[in-house]
N, CA and C of each residue as an Amber inpcrd file, in Angstrom:
protein
   564
   0.8280000  -1.2050000   0.0000000   0.0000000   0.0000000   0.0000000
   0.8580000   1.2510000   0.0000000   0.3220000   2.2840000  -0.5860000
   0.9860000   3.5860000  -0.5500000   0.8300000   4.2000000   0.8310000
   1.7410000   5.0940000   1.2110000   1.5750000   5.7990000   2.4850000
   0.2570000   6.5810000   2.4690000  -0.3780000   6.7530000   3.6360000
  -1.6740000   7.4400000   3.6830000  -1.6560000   8.8360000   3.0490000
  -0.5930000   9.6170000   3.2910000  -0.5500000  10.9610000   2.7100000
  -0.5110000  10.8980000   1.1800000   0.1740000   9.8920000   0.6260000
   0.2580000   9.7550000  -0.8310000  -1.1020000   9.3670000  -1.4060000
  -1.8150000   8.4690000  -0.7160000  -3.1510000   8.0820000  -1.1800000
  -4.0730000   9.2920000  -1.2200000  -4.0400000  10.0940000  -0.1660000
  -4.9140000  11.2590000  -0.0990000  -4.5220000  12.2820000  -1.1630000
  -3.2500000  12.5640000  -1.2720000  -2.7810000  13.6000000  -2.1890000
  -2.9160000  13.2000000  -3.6590000  -2.5440000  11.9660000  -3.9770000
  -2.4820000  11.5500000  -5.3780000  -3.7230000  10.8160000  -5.8850000
  -4.5330000  10.2570000  -4.9850000  -5.6470000   9.4300000  -5.4280000
  -7.0350000   9.9950000  -5.1490000  -7.1570000  10.9520000  -4.2520000
  -8.4920000  11.3940000  -3.8510000  -8.9330000  12.6350000  -4.6150000
 -10.2390000  12.7180000  -4.8120000 -10.8170000  13.8790000  -5.4930000
 -10.7380000  15.1310000  -4.6230000 -10.4840000  14.9670000  -3.3490000
 -10.3720000  16.1170000  -2.4520000  -9.2380000  17.0620000  -2.8130000
  -8.2010000  16.5460000  -3.4340000  -7.0710000  17.3740000  -3.8500000
  -7.1130000  17.6840000  -5.3430000  -8.2160000  17.3760000  -5.9920000
  -8.3330000  17.6150000  -7.4370000  -8.1750000  19.0900000  -7.7790000
  -8.5640000  19.9750000  -6.8760000  -8.4260000  21.4170000  -7.1350000
  -6.9640000  21.8020000  -7.3140000  -6.0590000  21.1980000  -6.5070000
  -4.6250000  21.4770000  -6.6420000  -4.1100000  21.0020000  -7.9930000
  -4.4940000  19.7870000  -8.3610000  -4.0410000  19.2230000  -9.6320000
  -4.6280000  19.9880000 -10.8100000  -5.8480000  20.5320000 -10.6350000
  -6.4450000  21.3660000 -11.6760000  -5.5910000  22.6060000 -11.9150000
  -5.1640000  23.2570000 -10.8480000  -4.3320000  24.4540000 -10.9920000
  -3.0170000  24.1340000 -11.7020000  -2.3660000  23.0600000 -11.2800000
  -1.0960000  22.6580000 -11.8950000  -1.3170000  22.2690000 -13.3520000
  -2.3830000  21.5100000 -13.5900000  -2.7040000  21.0650000 -14.9480000
  -2.9770000  22.2420000 -15.8760000  -3.7360000  23.2220000 -15.4000000
  -4.0350000  24.3970000 -16.2270000  -2.7830000  25.2240000 -16.4900000
  -1.9280000  25.3660000 -15.4820000  -0.6710000  26.1050000 -15.6840000
   0.1900000  25.4280000 -16.7420000   0.3820000  24.1230000 -16.5940000
   1.1880000  23.3900000 -17.5830000   0.5380000  23.4340000 -18.9600000
  -0.7660000  23.2120000 -19.0090000  -1.4660000  23.2240000 -20.2820000
  -1.3580000  24.5660000 -20.9790000  -1.5330000  25.6440000 -20.2280000
  -1.4200000  26.9860000 -20.7960000   0.0040000  27.2250000 -21.3140000
   1.0000000  26.7930000 -20.5490000   2.3980000  26.9690000 -20.9500000
   2.6830000  26.2340000 -22.2580000   2.2450000  24.9790000 -22.3580000
   2.4600000  24.2010000 -23.5810000   1.6770000  24.7810000 -24.7490000
   0.4200000  25.1510000 -24.5130000  -0.4100000  25.6590000 -25.5950000
   0.1370000  26.9710000 -26.1530000   0.5200000  27.8980000 -25.2910000
   1.0390000  29.1790000 -25.7920000   2.3680000  28.9910000 -26.5130000
   3.1790000  28.0620000 -26.0440000   4.4360000  27.7800000 -26.7360000
   4.1670000  27.2130000 -28.1250000   3.2320000  26.2780000 -28.2140000
   2.8880000  25.6900000 -29.5080000   2.2440000  26.6910000 -30.4510000
   1.3840000  27.5530000 -29.9220000   0.7530000  28.5710000 -30.7690000
   1.7770000  29.5530000 -31.3190000   2.7730000  29.9020000 -30.5040000
   3.8460000  30.7760000 -30.9780000   4.6240000  30.1520000 -32.1220000
   4.8430000  28.8580000 -32.0370000   5.5600000  28.1520000 -33.1020000
   4.6850000  27.9810000 -34.3380000   3.3910000  27.7850000 -34.1320000
   2.4610000  27.5400000 -35.2330000   2.4270000  28.7050000 -36.2080000
   2.6030000  29.9110000 -35.7040000   2.5570000  31.0830000 -36.5830000
   3.9390000  31.5080000 -37.0850000   4.9330000  30.6880000 -36.8320000
   6.3040000  31.0220000 -37.2130000   6.7910000  30.0630000 -38.3070000
   7.0190000  30.5520000 -39.5270000   7.4770000  29.6800000 -40.6190000
   8.8060000  28.9750000 -40.3210000   9.6130000  29.5400000 -39.4480000
  10.8780000  28.8900000 -39.0900000  10.6260000  27.5870000 -38.3320000
   9.4220000  27.4150000 -37.7960000   9.0500000  26.1630000 -37.1460000
   8.1860000  25.2960000 -38.0530000   7.2460000  25.9050000 -38.7540000
   6.2580000  25.1140000 -39.4860000   6.6090000  24.8450000 -40.9470000
   7.5800000  25.5560000 -41.4920000   7.9080000  25.3400000 -42.9030000
   9.3500000  24.8940000 -43.1030000  10.2940000  25.6870000 -42.6210000
  11.7020000  25.3890000 -42.9080000  12.4050000  24.6000000 -41.8110000
  11.9020000  24.6940000 -40.5960000  12.5840000  24.0600000 -39.4770000
  13.8410000  24.7940000 -39.0540000  14.0570000  25.9890000 -39.5720000
  15.2850000  26.7460000 -39.2960000  15.4550000  27.0630000 -37.8090000
  14.3600000  27.2620000 -37.0970000  14.4600000  27.5670000 -35.6620000
  15.0360000  26.3770000 -34.9060000  14.5420000  25.1890000 -35.2010000
  15.0540000  23.9890000 -34.5420000  16.4800000  23.6890000 -34.9920000
  16.7620000  23.9070000 -36.2670000  18.1260000  23.7020000 -36.7760000
  19.1090000  24.5760000 -36.0140000  18.7780000  25.8460000 -35.8260000
  19.6530000  26.7550000 -35.0810000  19.8340000  26.3120000 -33.6360000
  18.7610000  25.8670000 -33.0120000  18.8450000  25.3700000 -31.6360000
  19.7630000  24.1650000 -31.5550000  19.5800000  23.2100000 -32.4790000
  20.4190000  22.0130000 -32.4740000  21.8790000  22.3510000 -32.7610000
  22.1240000  23.2710000 -33.6810000  23.5120000  23.6480000 -33.9920000
  24.1960000  24.2580000 -32.7720000  23.4980000  25.1110000 -32.0480000
  24.0760000  25.6950000 -30.8220000  24.2780000  24.6280000 -29.7590000
  23.3710000  23.6670000 -29.7010000  23.4510000  22.6260000 -28.6780000
  24.6280000  21.6790000 -28.9040000  24.9070000  21.3320000 -30.1480000
  25.9860000  20.3700000 -30.4170000  27.3600000  21.0220000 -30.4760000
  27.4230000  22.3470000 -30.5520000  28.7140000  23.0440000 -30.6200000
  29.5120000  22.7920000 -29.3430000  30.7800000  22.5090000 -29.5160000
  31.6650000  22.2950000 -28.3750000  32.5490000  23.5340000 -28.2420000
  32.3170000  24.3190000 -27.1810000  33.1010000  25.5540000 -27.0180000
  34.5390000  25.2520000 -26.6090000  35.3940000  26.2270000 -26.7970000
  36.7900000  26.0840000 -26.3590000  36.8380000  26.0190000 -24.8380000
  37.8080000  25.2910000 -24.3270000  37.9760000  25.1660000 -22.8740000
  38.2330000  26.5470000 -22.2870000  37.8560000  26.8430000 -21.1070000
  37.2690000  25.9950000 -20.0790000  35.7560000  25.9640000 -20.0860000
  35.0810000  26.5510000 -21.0610000  33.6210000  26.5610000 -21.1050000
  33.0800000  25.1420000 -21.2750000  31.8820000  24.9210000 -20.7510000
  31.2500000  23.6120000 -20.8500000  30.2920000  23.5860000 -22.0340000
  30.2100000  22.4670000 -22.7410000  29.2660000  22.3720000 -23.8560000
  27.8260000  22.3500000 -23.3370000  26.8840000  22.7460000 -24.1970000
  25.4740000  22.7380000 -23.8170000  25.0030000  21.3200000 -23.5080000
  25.4470000  20.3540000 -24.2910000  25.0710000  18.9600000 -24.0740000
  26.1990000  18.2700000 -23.3140000  25.8650000  17.7520000 -22.1440000
  26.8760000  17.1440000 -21.2780000  27.1750000  15.6870000 -21.6330000
  26.2650000  15.0210000 -22.3410000  26.4400000  13.6040000 -22.6450000
  26.7180000  13.4150000 -24.1300000  27.8130000  12.7530000 -24.4250000
  28.2050000  12.5420000 -25.8240000  27.1670000  11.7490000 -26.6080000
  26.5310000  10.7550000 -25.9730000  25.5410000   9.9470000 -26.6770000
  24.3540000  10.7980000 -27.1120000  23.9810000  11.7830000 -26.3050000
  22.8670000  12.6550000 -26.6790000  23.2990000  13.6220000 -27.7870000
  24.5330000  14.0990000 -27.7070000  25.0680000  14.9650000 -28.7700000
  25.0790000  14.2070000 -30.0950000  25.4300000  12.9340000 -30.0580000
  25.4560000  12.1130000 -31.2720000  24.0570000  11.9960000 -31.8750000
  23.0530000  11.8040000 -31.0410000  21.6670000  11.7250000 -31.5340000
  21.2780000  13.0320000 -32.2240000  21.5230000  14.1490000 -31.5570000
  21.1540000  15.4490000 -32.1220000  21.9530000  15.7210000 -33.3960000
  23.2400000  15.3900000 -33.3840000  24.0720000  15.6190000 -34.5740000
  23.5850000  14.7720000 -35.7430000  23.1830000  13.5430000 -35.4790000
  22.6510000  12.6600000 -36.5240000  21.3640000  13.2340000 -37.1100000
  20.4810000  13.7260000 -36.2480000  19.2450000  14.3490000 -36.7210000
  19.5490000  15.6110000 -37.5330000  20.5290000  16.3610000 -37.0780000
  20.9270000  17.5920000 -37.7680000  21.5230000  17.2730000 -39.1340000
  22.4520000  16.3280000 -39.1730000  23.1080000  15.9490000 -40.4280000
  22.1220000  15.3800000 -41.4460000  21.0940000  14.7070000 -40.9640000
  20.1100000  14.1110000 -41.8620000  19.0240000  15.0790000 -42.3100000
  19.0810000  16.3110000 -41.8430000  18.0640000  17.2930000 -42.2150000
  16.7060000  17.0410000 -41.5800000  16.7000000  16.2840000 -40.4930000
  15.4390000  15.9190000 -39.8420000  14.7900000  17.0700000 -39.0920000
  15.4780000  18.1870000 -38.9900000  14.9220000  19.3440000 -38.2840000
  13.6700000  19.8740000 -38.9610000  13.5050000  19.6230000 -40.2640000
  12.3440000  20.1350000 -41.0020000  11.0570000  19.4820000 -40.4760000
  11.0180000  18.1480000 -40.4380000   9.8160000  17.4760000 -39.9510000
   9.7590000  17.4590000 -38.4300000  10.9170000  17.4460000 -37.7770000
  10.9410000  17.3890000 -36.3170000  10.3930000  18.6780000 -35.7120000
  10.6300000  19.8170000 -36.3530000  10.1000000  21.0990000 -35.8720000
   8.5740000  21.0740000 -35.9070000   8.0170000  20.4770000 -36.9430000
   6.5550000  20.3440000 -37.0280000   6.0360000  19.4170000 -35.9350000
   6.7890000  18.3530000 -35.6640000   6.4100000  17.4160000 -34.6040000
   6.4180000  18.1070000 -33.2390000   7.4430000  18.9010000 -32.9680000
   7.5240000  19.6350000 -31.7020000   6.3350000  20.5750000 -31.5640000
   6.0170000  21.2940000 -32.6300000   4.8860000  22.2290000 -32.6090000
   3.5800000  21.4940000 -32.3300000   3.3340000  20.4190000 -33.0640000
   2.1030000  19.6450000 -32.8780000   2.0360000  19.0480000 -31.4790000
   3.1540000  18.5230000 -30.9850000   3.1800000  17.9270000 -29.6480000
   2.8680000  18.9580000 -28.5770000   3.4630000  20.1440000 -28.6910000
   3.1940000  21.1870000 -27.7030000   1.7150000  21.5700000 -27.7060000
   1.1250000  21.6840000 -28.8780000  -0.2990000  22.0180000 -28.9710000
  -1.1760000  20.9110000 -28.3830000  -0.9020000  19.6710000 -28.7440000
  -1.7080000  18.5500000 -28.2540000  -1.5750000  18.3720000 -26.7420000
  -0.3600000  18.4870000 -26.2320000  -0.1540000  18.3680000 -24.7880000
  -0.8990000  19.4850000 -24.0640000  -0.7990000  20.7070000 -24.5880000
  -1.4860000  21.8360000 -23.9680000  -2.9900000  21.6510000 -23.9370000
  -3.5730000  21.2660000 -25.0590000  -5.0210000  21.0690000 -25.1290000
  -5.4570000  19.9320000 -24.2010000  -4.7380000  18.8130000 -24.2280000
  -5.0930000  17.6700000 -23.3830000  -5.0320000  18.0300000 -21.8970000
  -4.0050000  18.7610000 -21.4950000  -3.8980000  19.1410000 -20.0870000
  -4.9890000  20.1380000 -19.6960000  -5.2790000  21.0980000 -20.5370000
  -6.3260000  22.0710000 -20.2190000  -7.6870000  21.3860000 -20.1130000
  -7.9770000  20.4650000 -21.0200000  -9.2520000  19.7540000 -20.9920000
  -9.2800000  18.6530000 -19.9320000  -8.1160000  18.2630000 -19.4330000
  -8.0590000  17.1630000 -18.4710000  -8.3720000  15.8360000 -19.1340000
  -7.9160000  15.6640000 -20.3520000  -8.1520000  14.4420000 -21.1100000
  -6.8440000  13.6720000 -21.2520000  -6.8230000  12.4390000 -20.7670000
  -5.6150000  11.6120000 -20.7460000  -4.4790000  12.3780000 -20.0530000
  -4.7950000  12.9140000 -18.8960000  -3.8860000  13.7970000 -18.1620000
  -2.5380000  13.1510000 -17.8980000  -2.5370000  11.9150000 -17.4120000
  -1.2740000  11.2430000 -17.1070000  -0.4120000  11.0450000 -18.3410000
  -1.0360000  10.7040000 -19.4460000  -0.3010000  10.4920000 -20.7010000
   0.2390000  11.8170000 -21.2280000  -0.6010000  12.8470000 -21.2050000
  -0.1630000  14.1760000 -21.6660000   0.9770000  14.6890000 -20.7950000
   0.8660000  14.5010000 -19.4880000   1.9320000  14.9390000 -18.5760000
   3.2220000  14.1700000 -18.8500000   3.1090000  12.8740000 -19.1470000
   4.2970000  12.0840000 -19.4700000   5.0160000  12.6510000 -20.6910000
   4.2680000  12.8990000 -21.7560000   4.9020000  13.4160000 -22.9700000
   5.4270000  14.8370000 -22.7810000   4.7290000  15.6400000 -21.9910000
   5.2470000  16.9700000 -21.6620000   6.5470000  16.8730000 -20.8850000
   6.5810000  15.9840000 -19.8960000   7.8060000  15.7760000 -19.1210000
   8.9380000  15.2420000 -19.9850000   8.6090000  14.3630000 -20.9250000
   9.6200000  13.8270000 -21.8370000  10.2140000  14.9360000 -22.7020000
   9.3600000  15.8430000 -23.1650000   9.8650000  16.9710000 -23.9500000
  10.7310000  17.8780000 -23.0920000  10.2860000  18.1540000 -21.8440000
  11.1020000  18.9700000 -20.9440000  12.4590000  18.3220000 -20.7060000
  12.4780000  17.0150000 -20.5300000  13.7320000  16.2900000 -20.3040000
  14.6560000  16.4620000 -21.5110000  14.0920000  16.3370000 -22.7080000
  14.9010000  16.5010000 -23.9170000  15.4420000  17.9170000 -24.0470000
  14.6280000  18.9090000 -23.7230000  15.1060000  20.2910000 -23.7800000
  16.2530000  20.4860000 -22.7980000  16.1270000  19.9070000 -21.6030000
  17.2010000  20.0320000 -20.6050000  18.4530000  19.2830000 -21.0490000
  18.2750000  18.1110000 -21.6560000  19.4260000  17.3420000 -22.1330000
  20.1750000  18.1010000 -23.2180000  19.4530000  18.9370000 -23.9680000
  20.0800000  19.7300000 -25.0280000  20.6550000  21.0380000 -24.4860000
  20.6140000  21.2130000 -23.1780000  21.2730000  22.3560000 -22.5670000
  20.4110000  23.5650000 -22.3050000  19.1020000  23.4180000 -22.4230000
  18.2100000  24.5370000 -22.1680000  17.5610000  24.3740000 -20.8020000
  17.8640000  25.2640000 -19.8980000  17.2520000  25.2020000 -18.5720000
  15.9170000  25.9390000 -18.6100000  15.9450000  27.2610000 -18.6750000
  14.7340000  28.0810000 -18.7060000  13.7710000  27.6120000 -17.6140000
  12.5000000  27.3840000 -17.9540000  11.5420000  26.9030000 -16.9580000
  11.3540000  25.3910000 -17.0450000  12.1480000  24.7180000 -17.8720000
  11.9950000  23.2850000 -18.0760000  12.1380000  22.4540000 -16.8090000
  13.0640000  22.7440000 -15.8930000  13.1260000  21.9310000 -14.6720000
  11.8340000  21.9970000 -13.8540000  11.2520000  23.1840000 -13.7300000
   9.9900000  23.3150000 -12.9970000   8.8760000  22.5640000 -13.7150000
   8.7730000  22.7290000 -15.0190000   7.7350000  22.0380000 -15.7790000
   7.9070000  20.5210000 -15.6930000   9.1470000  20.0590000 -15.6820000
   9.4190000  18.6180000 -15.5640000   8.9180000  18.0830000 -14.2190000
   9.2210000  18.7820000 -13.1380000   8.7840000  18.3570000 -11.8000000
   7.2570000  18.3540000 -11.7220000   6.6160000  19.3950000 -12.2430000
   5.1580000  19.4430000 -12.2240000   4.5490000  18.3240000 -13.0530000
   5.1790000  17.9980000 -14.1730000   4.6940000  16.8910000 -15.0080000
   4.7990000  15.5670000 -14.2530000   5.8930000  15.3570000 -13.5480000
   6.0560000  14.1270000 -12.7630000   4.9660000  14.0380000 -11.6940000
   4.6880000  15.1540000 -11.0280000   3.6300000  15.1600000 -10.0130000
   2.2680000  14.8420000 -10.6350000   2.0000000  15.3940000 -11.8210000
   0.7330000  15.0770000 -12.4940000   0.6590000  13.6080000 -12.8890000
   1.7780000  13.0430000 -13.2890000   1.7970000  11.6150000 -13.6310000
   1.4510000  10.7930000 -12.3920000   2.0380000  11.1400000 -11.2650000
   1.7550000  10.4240000 -10.0170000   0.2960000  10.5840000  -9.5960000
  -0.2860000  11.7320000  -9.8930000  -1.6570000  12.0320000  -9.4870000
  -2.6620000  11.8120000 -10.6140000  -2.3500000  10.9750000 -11.5650000
  -3.1820000  10.8430000 -12.7550000  -4.6400000  10.5310000 -12.4350000
  -4.9060000   9.7990000 -11.3590000  -6.2880000   9.4400000 -11.0290000
  -7.0890000  10.6420000 -10.5410000  -6.4440000  11.5620000  -9.8520000
  -7.1350000  12.7480000  -9.3320000  -6.9400000  13.9680000 -10.2240000
  -5.8730000  13.9960000 -11.0120000  -5.5230000  15.1910000 -11.7850000
  -6.5390000  15.5190000 -12.8680000  -7.2370000  14.5550000 -13.3680000
  -8.2430000  14.8110000 -14.3930000  -9.6630000  14.8090000 -13.8640000
  -9.8090000  14.7650000 -12.5360000 -11.1470000  14.7110000 -11.9360000
 -11.9920000  15.8970000 -12.3770000 -11.4050000  17.0980000 -12.3730000
 -12.0960000  18.2870000 -12.8680000 -11.7270000  18.4770000 -14.3370000
 -12.0550000  17.4870000 -15.1270000 -11.7580000  17.5100000 -16.5450000
 -12.4450000  16.3410000 -17.2260000 -12.1100000  16.1050000 -18.4630000
 -12.7570000  15.0470000 -19.2390000 -12.3670000  13.6390000 -18.8000000
 -11.2540000  13.4970000 -18.0970000 -10.8580000  12.1730000 -17.5940000
 -11.9160000  11.5820000 -16.6720000 -12.6450000  12.4310000 -15.9880000
 -13.6800000  11.9720000 -15.0490000 -14.6940000  11.0830000 -15.7670000
 -14.9400000  11.3520000 -17.0420000 -15.8890000  10.5590000 -17.8150000
 -15.1810000   9.6450000 -18.8140000 -14.0720000  10.0810000 -19.3700000
 -13.3870000   9.2930000 -20.4020000 -12.7450000   8.0340000 -19.8340000
 -12.1080000   8.1460000 -18.6790000 -11.4050000   6.9770000 -18.1420000
 -12.3550000   5.8370000 -17.7430000 -13.4960000   6.1040000 -17.0940000
 -14.4050000   4.9820000 -16.8430000 -14.9400000   4.3480000 -18.1330000
 -15.1310000   5.1660000 -19.1670000 -15.6140000   4.6220000 -20.4400000
 -14.5420000   3.8050000 -21.1560000 -13.3490000   4.3660000 -21.2530000
 -12.2740000   3.7050000 -22.0040000 -11.4780000   2.7190000 -21.1590000
 -11.3410000   3.0320000 -19.8740000 -10.5720000   2.1770000 -18.9920000
  -9.0820000   2.4430000 -19.1070000  -8.3220000   1.4900000 -18.6380000
  -6.8630000   1.5370000 -18.6710000  -6.3800000   0.2390000 -19.2990000
  -5.0950000   0.1480000 -19.6300000  -4.6130000  -1.1120000 -20.2170000
  -4.8370000  -2.3290000 -19.3090000  -4.8790000  -2.1370000 -18.0030000
  -5.0400000  -3.2510000 -17.0810000  -6.4990000  -3.4710000 -16.6690000
  -7.4060000  -2.5560000 -17.0850000  -8.8240000  -2.7170000 -16.7800000
  -9.6470000  -2.0060000 -17.8520000 -10.2500000  -2.7780000 -18.7580000
 -11.0550000  -2.1630000 -19.8180000 -12.2490000  -1.4000000 -19.2430000
 -12.6600000  -0.3700000 -19.9540000 -13.7740000   0.4480000 -19.5140000
 -15.1220000  -0.0860000 -19.9430000 -16.1670000   0.6330000 -19.5590000
 -17.5300000   0.1980000 -19.8290000 -17.8570000   0.1860000 -21.3190000
 -17.1760000   0.9630000 -22.1180000 -17.4290000   0.9850000 -23.5630000
 -17.0740000  -0.3640000 -24.2050000 -16.2290000  -1.1330000 -23.5350000
 -15.8170000  -2.4430000 -24.0340000 -16.6420000  -3.5650000 -23.4100000
 -17.7820000  -3.1740000 -22.7770000 -18.6760000  -4.1810000 -22.2050000
 -18.2350000  -4.6830000 -20.8510000 -17.2910000  -4.0390000 -20.2440000
 -16.8170000  -4.4630000 -18.9310000 -17.3280000  -3.4810000 -17.8880000
 -17.7790000  -4.0020000 -16.7950000 -18.1670000  -3.1480000 -15.6750000
 -16.9450000  -2.9350000 -14.8050000 -16.7060000  -1.6920000 -14.4620000
 -15.5790000  -1.3900000 -13.5870000 -15.9210000  -1.7940000 -12.1660000
 -15.0250000  -2.5510000 -11.5480000 -15.2290000  -2.9450000 -10.1620000
 -14.4300000  -2.0020000  -9.2710000 -15.0110000  -1.6310000  -8.1650000
 -14.2850000  -0.8110000  -7.2000000 -13.3600000  -1.7060000  -6.4040000
 -12.4940000  -1.1040000  -5.6240000 -11.5590000  -1.8670000  -4.8000000
 -12.3150000  -2.7590000  -3.8360000 -13.4270000  -2.2890000  -3.2470000
 -14.2110000  -3.1090000  -2.3240000 -14.8280000  -4.2950000  -3.0530000
 -15.3150000  -4.0800000  -4.2930000 -15.8630000  -5.1750000  -5.0790000
 -14.8000000  -6.2360000  -5.3430000 -13.5750000  -5.8090000  -5.6400000
 -12.4840000  -6.7430000  -5.9120000 -12.1540000  -7.5590000  -4.6740000
 -12.1480000  -6.9030000  -3.4980000 -11.8360000  -7.6200000  -2.2500000
 -12.8980000  -8.6630000  -1.9380000 -14.1620000  -8.2880000  -2.1270000
 -15.2360000  -9.2270000  -1.8060000 -15.2800000 -10.3750000  -2.8260000
 -14.8080000 -10.1320000  -4.0340000 -14.7940000 -11.1710000  -5.0680000
 -13.7050000 -12.2040000  -4.8230000 -12.6550000 -11.8190000  -4.0890000
 -11.5570000 -12.7740000  -3.8990000 -11.6720000 -13.5550000  -2.6220000
């Protein structure tokens, strides 16, 4: 069992208001970032904005300065994407992902999944040497992932998750009745 404070904080609807605030903040941050990119041809047409970011990230400055990317394996990935010209389609992917994550978090739809992908993007931005607000957004995304059951309570997850279910428990749309924890205990 989880510690009592974790159950209350991460699983109960009583703290849904806190997760709503965090979810809306993250969603707004992702959505505005994606909208800014959507209207910029350097992101949506040429990929030049991402190309410039990657070029600065893979550059190794003269000593004693530290490179933006601390891990050689990550620099190799970015350099490979850069050399292959993948920045053109990848910039569009980043824009679309930011928009989708923002909308999903604001609506409270698939909150845990949206938070995971948002956190993954924040991690990648940090790995490429960009701090900015990414560490804070990463921590908030992790908290939303932990609170996935309560984080979407004031959102579409409240209705979507019982209908669709989870990979380990199909929802009512698939002809399965969701059993509560008490039902499961009495059944065993």
